[in-house]
Each structure stands twice: as structure tokens, then as C-alpha cells.
Coordinates of C-alpha atoms and ligand atoms in Angstrom, one line a residue:
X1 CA 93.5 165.8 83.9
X2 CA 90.5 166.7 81.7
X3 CA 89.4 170.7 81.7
X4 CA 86.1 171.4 79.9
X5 CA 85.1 174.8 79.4
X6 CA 81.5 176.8 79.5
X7 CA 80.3 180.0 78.0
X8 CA 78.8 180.5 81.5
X9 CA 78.9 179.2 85.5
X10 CA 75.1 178.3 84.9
X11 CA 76.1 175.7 82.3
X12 CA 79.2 174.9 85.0
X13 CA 77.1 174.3 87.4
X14 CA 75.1 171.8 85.4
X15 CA 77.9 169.9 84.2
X16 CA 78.9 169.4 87.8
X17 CA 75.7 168.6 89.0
X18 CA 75.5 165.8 86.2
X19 CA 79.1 164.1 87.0
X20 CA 77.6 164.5 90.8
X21 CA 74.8 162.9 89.6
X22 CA 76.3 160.2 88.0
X23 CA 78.0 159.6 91.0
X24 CA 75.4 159.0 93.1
X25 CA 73.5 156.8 90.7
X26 CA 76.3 154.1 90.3
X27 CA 77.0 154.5 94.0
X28 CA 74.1 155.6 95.8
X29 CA 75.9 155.6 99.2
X30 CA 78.5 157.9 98.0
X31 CA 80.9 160.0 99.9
X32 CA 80.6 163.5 98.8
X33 CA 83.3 166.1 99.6
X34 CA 81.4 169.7 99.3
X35 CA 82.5 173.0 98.6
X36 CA 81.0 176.5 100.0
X37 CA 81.0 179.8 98.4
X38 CA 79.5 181.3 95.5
X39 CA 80.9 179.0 92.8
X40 CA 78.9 176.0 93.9
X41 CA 75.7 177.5 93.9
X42 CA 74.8 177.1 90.5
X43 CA 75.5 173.2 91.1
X44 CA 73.4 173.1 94.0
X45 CA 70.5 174.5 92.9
X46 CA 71.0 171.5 89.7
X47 CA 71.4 169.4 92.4
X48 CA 68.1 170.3 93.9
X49 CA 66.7 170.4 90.9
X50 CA 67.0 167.0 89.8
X51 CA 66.5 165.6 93.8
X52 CA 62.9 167.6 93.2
X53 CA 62.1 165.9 89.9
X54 CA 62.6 162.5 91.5
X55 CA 66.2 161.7 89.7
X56 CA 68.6 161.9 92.2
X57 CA 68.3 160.0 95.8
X58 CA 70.3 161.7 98.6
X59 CA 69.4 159.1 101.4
X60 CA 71.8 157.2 101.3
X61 CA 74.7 159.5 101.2
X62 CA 77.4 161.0 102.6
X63 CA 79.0 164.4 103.2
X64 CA 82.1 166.2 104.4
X65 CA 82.7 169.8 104.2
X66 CA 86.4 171.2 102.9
X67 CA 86.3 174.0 105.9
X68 CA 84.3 175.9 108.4
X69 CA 85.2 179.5 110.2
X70 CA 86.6 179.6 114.0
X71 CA 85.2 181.3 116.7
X72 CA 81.8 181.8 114.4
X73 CA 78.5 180.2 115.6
X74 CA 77.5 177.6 113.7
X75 CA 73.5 179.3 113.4
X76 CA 75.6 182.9 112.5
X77 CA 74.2 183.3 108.8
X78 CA 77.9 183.3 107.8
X79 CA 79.3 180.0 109.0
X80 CA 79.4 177.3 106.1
X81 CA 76.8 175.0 108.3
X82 CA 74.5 178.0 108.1
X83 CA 75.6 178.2 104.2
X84 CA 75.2 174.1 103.5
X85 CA 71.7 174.0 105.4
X86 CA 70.6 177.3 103.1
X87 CA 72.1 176.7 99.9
X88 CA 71.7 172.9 100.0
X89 CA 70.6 170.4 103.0
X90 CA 67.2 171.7 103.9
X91 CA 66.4 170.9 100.1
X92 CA 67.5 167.0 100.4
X93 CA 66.6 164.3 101.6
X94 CA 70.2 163.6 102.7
X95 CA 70.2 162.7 106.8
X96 CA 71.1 165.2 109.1
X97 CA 73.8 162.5 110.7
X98 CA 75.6 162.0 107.4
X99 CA 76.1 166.1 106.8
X100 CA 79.4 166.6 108.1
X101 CA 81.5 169.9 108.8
X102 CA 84.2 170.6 110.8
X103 CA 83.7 172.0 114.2
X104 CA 85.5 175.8 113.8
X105 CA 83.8 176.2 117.8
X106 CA 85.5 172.8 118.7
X107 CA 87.8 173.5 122.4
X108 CA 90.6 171.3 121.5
X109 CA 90.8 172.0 117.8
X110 CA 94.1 169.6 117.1
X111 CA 91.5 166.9 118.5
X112 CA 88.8 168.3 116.2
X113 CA 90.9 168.1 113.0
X114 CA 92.3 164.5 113.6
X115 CA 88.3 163.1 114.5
X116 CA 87.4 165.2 111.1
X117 CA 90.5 163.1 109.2
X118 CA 89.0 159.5 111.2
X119 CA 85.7 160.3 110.4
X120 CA 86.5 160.2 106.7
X121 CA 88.5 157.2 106.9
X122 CA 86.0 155.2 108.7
X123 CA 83.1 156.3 105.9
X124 CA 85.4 154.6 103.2
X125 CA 86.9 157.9 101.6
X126 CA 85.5 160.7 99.4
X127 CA 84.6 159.3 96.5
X128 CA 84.1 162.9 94.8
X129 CA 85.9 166.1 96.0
X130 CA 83.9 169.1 95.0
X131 CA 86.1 172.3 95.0
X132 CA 86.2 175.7 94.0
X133 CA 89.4 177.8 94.0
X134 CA 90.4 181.0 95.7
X135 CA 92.0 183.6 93.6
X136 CA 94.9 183.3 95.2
X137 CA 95.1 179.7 94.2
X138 CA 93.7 178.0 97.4
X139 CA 92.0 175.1 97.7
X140 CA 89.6 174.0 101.0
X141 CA 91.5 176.7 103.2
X142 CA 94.6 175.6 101.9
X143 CA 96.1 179.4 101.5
X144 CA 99.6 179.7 99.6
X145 CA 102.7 178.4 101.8
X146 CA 106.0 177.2 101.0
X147 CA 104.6 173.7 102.3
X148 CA 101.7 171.5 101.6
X149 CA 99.8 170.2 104.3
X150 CA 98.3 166.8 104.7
X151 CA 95.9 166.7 107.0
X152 CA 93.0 168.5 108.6
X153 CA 94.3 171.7 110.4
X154 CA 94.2 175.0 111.8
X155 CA 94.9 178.0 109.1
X156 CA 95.5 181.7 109.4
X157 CA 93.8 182.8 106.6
X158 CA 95.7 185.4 104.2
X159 CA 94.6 189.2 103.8
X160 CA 93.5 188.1 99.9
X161 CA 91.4 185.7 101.1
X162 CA 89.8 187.9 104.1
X163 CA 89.0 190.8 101.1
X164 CA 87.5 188.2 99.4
X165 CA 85.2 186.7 101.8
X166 CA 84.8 189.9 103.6
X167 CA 81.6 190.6 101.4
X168 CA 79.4 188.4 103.4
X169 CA 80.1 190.1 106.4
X170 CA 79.1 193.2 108.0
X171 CA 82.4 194.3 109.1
X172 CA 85.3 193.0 108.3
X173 CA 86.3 192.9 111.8
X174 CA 83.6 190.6 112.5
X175 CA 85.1 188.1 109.7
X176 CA 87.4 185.3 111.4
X177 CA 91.1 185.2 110.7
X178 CA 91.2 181.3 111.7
X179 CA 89.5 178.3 109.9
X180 CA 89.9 174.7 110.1
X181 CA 90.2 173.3 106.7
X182 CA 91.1 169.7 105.3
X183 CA 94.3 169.2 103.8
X184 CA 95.6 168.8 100.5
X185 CA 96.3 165.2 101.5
X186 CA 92.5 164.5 102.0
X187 CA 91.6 165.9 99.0
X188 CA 94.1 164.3 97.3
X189 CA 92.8 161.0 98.1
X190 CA 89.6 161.4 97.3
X191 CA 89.4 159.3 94.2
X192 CA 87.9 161.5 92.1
X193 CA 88.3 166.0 92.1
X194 CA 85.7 168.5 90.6
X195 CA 87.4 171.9 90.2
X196 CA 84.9 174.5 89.6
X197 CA 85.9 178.2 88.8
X198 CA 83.7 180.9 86.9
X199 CA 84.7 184.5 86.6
X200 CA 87.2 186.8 85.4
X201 CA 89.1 186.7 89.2
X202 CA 89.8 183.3 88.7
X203 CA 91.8 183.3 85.6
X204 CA 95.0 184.1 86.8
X205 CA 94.8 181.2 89.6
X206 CA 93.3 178.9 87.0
X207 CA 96.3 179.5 84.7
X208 CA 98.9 179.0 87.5
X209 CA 97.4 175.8 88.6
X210 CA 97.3 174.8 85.3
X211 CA 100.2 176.3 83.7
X212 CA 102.5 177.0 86.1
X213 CA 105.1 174.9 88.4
X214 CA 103.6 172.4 90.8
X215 CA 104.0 174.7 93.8
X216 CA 102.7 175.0 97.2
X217 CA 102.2 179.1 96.4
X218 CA 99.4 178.4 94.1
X219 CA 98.2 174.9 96.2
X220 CA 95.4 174.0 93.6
X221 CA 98.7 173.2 91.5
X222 CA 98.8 169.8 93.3
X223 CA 95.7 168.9 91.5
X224 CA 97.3 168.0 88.2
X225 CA 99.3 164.9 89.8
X226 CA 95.3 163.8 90.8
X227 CA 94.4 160.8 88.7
X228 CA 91.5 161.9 88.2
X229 CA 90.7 165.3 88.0
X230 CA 88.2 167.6 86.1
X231 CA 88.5 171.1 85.8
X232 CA 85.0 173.0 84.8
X233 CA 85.4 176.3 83.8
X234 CA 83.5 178.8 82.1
X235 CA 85.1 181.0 79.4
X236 CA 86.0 184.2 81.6
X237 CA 87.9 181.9 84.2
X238 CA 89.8 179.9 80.9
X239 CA 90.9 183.1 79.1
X240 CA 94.6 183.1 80.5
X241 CA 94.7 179.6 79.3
Ligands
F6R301 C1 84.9 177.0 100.3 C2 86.3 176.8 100.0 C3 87.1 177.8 99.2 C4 86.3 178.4 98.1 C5 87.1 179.5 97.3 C6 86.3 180.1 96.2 O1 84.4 175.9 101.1 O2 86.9 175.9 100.5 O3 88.3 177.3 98.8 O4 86.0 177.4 97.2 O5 87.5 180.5 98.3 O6 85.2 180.8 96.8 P1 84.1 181.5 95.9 O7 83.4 180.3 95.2 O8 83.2 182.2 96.8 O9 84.8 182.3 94.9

């Protein structure tokens, strides 16, 4: 486990977009797992960056989103497909048929989460796992349980993390209480993990992660047993470290 820290999410943000870059220049058909939220931005808009300048080639590879809302259509301006194609897609030249997310609208969702699992498989594995973490300590939608689970699935997401994410929604009625998110197993293969957290809120979940027990209550603890995993944090998220 390696942690570098930043005086800012800006410079966060570029160090991930370089090790993303990297990436994709020793393996231009790369399998990319991708985050949404606010943390990423900062690497996106690197990422776009360089694409723009002519450095880095997206036509060749691959993505797979962590999660997507239920019961959300995917053009509502809050569903992470809206999110990828704003914050990221429409700026690349990566192929509409390798962006992948999870279908939250899916009818048979057990169905939807094992093709989301296959789909992986088949395209050889993530090869990097972006992430961000939740300030309860959640990964993907992975919220804190007394288990962790392996595979794609179905989660009831927790009252932190519906105050959280409530902020992009009108109402919070109108936020979802279901998501389908991949499991810690899948993002526990993936051979290599980017954790990314900026901001005071995330100290205390970046210290139990780091600090703390391995422990399904703060699932981003699983991390550490990762081969190889890099956390990136700027100073305010480090200062419980
Ligand atoms: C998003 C995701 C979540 C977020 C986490 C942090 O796809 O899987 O785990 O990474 O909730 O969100 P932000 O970055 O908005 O603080």
C-alpha cells in the first residue's frame, strides 16, 4: 500500500490522471474501472486535458462504472450515466460500446448484476480501479455491513450516504434508496486500486481504513490486503493520519 499526500484535490487529481495515464500508454486497450462524484472531477478534467493535447488515446479502451441509481432514468441529470457522459465521455474519444454502467432500470436486476460481473470477466479484468470513498467508509456502494460482498448486487443505501448525495437532488425524496453497485470482490481483483479522497469529511474514513481493523463497517478497509494499492490524498483528508 503506497499513500501519497497533496496540499490540494487539484494536485490529486493530477496525480491520478498521470498513473491513469500511464496506464493507458503501456496498455492502450486498458480496462478502466471509474468512479462518480465529486472527488473524480479534478482527474477528469486532467484526463481531458491531456486526451485534448494529443497525449492520451481513449480508443482503444475500456470502461466499467463502480454503481448506478435504481429506479432513476438513465437521461435524469442525476444518474451516473448522465454524470460519466457530462463529466467525462462526451470529451473522449473512448467508443460509446466500451462505456459501461450498470443498468439501475434493469427488470430482473439479479440478472443485471451477474451480466455486469460476465461482462468484466470476458473484457480480461479491470486493470485500474478508480475509487473514491464515502465518509462512512464505502466503497462503489459498498455501505458498512457486518459482511463483505463479492459480487455485483442490489444495496439499500444508508441514511449517511442519502444526506450525502442528497445535494444533487431537488428533494430528497426524489433521491433513490436502492443502487446496484459492484462488489468488494470485483474491485478487489482489479489488479491495480486508485483511492482518491480530498476534504476534511473524509478524514475520519480515511483514518479507519487506514488505521483501523480490517472490518466490513468501514469496507474501504479491505483495501490494504490489495497488492497494489494507492491512496491519493490531499492534506485535509490525511490529517487524522
Ligand atoms: C461513486 C461511488 C462512491 C463515491 C463516494 C464519494 O461512483 O462509488 O463510492 O466515490 O460516495 O463521493 P464524493 O466523491 O462525491 O464525495
Amino acid at each position: 500500500m503506497r499513500i501519497h499526500q497533496y496540499d490540494n484535490a487539484q494536485q490529486v487529481g493530477q496525480a491520478a490522471a498521470i498513473l491513469i495515464g500511464a496506464q493507458l500508454l503501456t496498455k492502450p486497450d486498458a480496462v478502466l474501472g471509474l468512479a462518480t462524484g465529486s472527488t473524480p472531477i479534478p482527474t477528469y478534467q486532467e484526463l481531458i486535458r491531456l486526451y485534448q493535447a494529443g497525449v492520451l488515446d481513449f480508443s482503444k479502451v475500456t470502461t466499467f462504472n463502480l454503481d448506478e441509481y435504481c429506479q432513476l432514468p438513465p437521461q435524469h441529470p442525476c444518474s451516473y450515466r448522465h454524470f460519466m457522459r457530462q463529466e467525462l465521455f462526451s470529451q473522449l474519444n473512448l467508443p460509446a460500446e466500451n462505456q459501461h454502467i450498470p443498468d439501475g432500470n434493469a427488470a430482473d436486476l439479479s440478472a443485471e448484476c451477474a451480466a455486469y460481473d460476465q461482462a468484466i470477466l470476458s473484457a480480461g479484468g479491470i486493470d485500474l480501479q478508480l475509487l473514491g470513498i464515502g465518509r462512512n467508509g464505502h466503497i462503489g456502494f459498498n455501505e458498512p455491513s457486518d459482511q463483505f460482498v463479492y459480487g455485483c448486487h442490489v444495496v439499500h443505501l444508508t441514511q449517511s450516504t442519502i444526506e450525502d448525495n442528497r445535494r444533487f437532488f431537488k428533494r430528497e425524496e426524489d433521491m433513490p434508496r436502492l443502487a446496484v453497485s459492484l462488489g468488494v470482490g470485483s474491485i478487489m481483483n482489479a489488479k491495480s486500486v486508485l483511492l482518491l479522497a480530498t476534504g476534511k469529511d473524509k478524514a475520519e474514513a480515511v483514518r479507519k481504513a487506514i488505521l483501523e481493523d480490517i472490518d466490513p463497517s468501514t469496507q474501504a478497509s479491505i483495501l490494504r490486503t490489495h497488492p497494489n494499492v494507492i491512496f491519493l490524498l490531499d492534506k485535509a483528508a490525511a490529517s487524522l493520519l
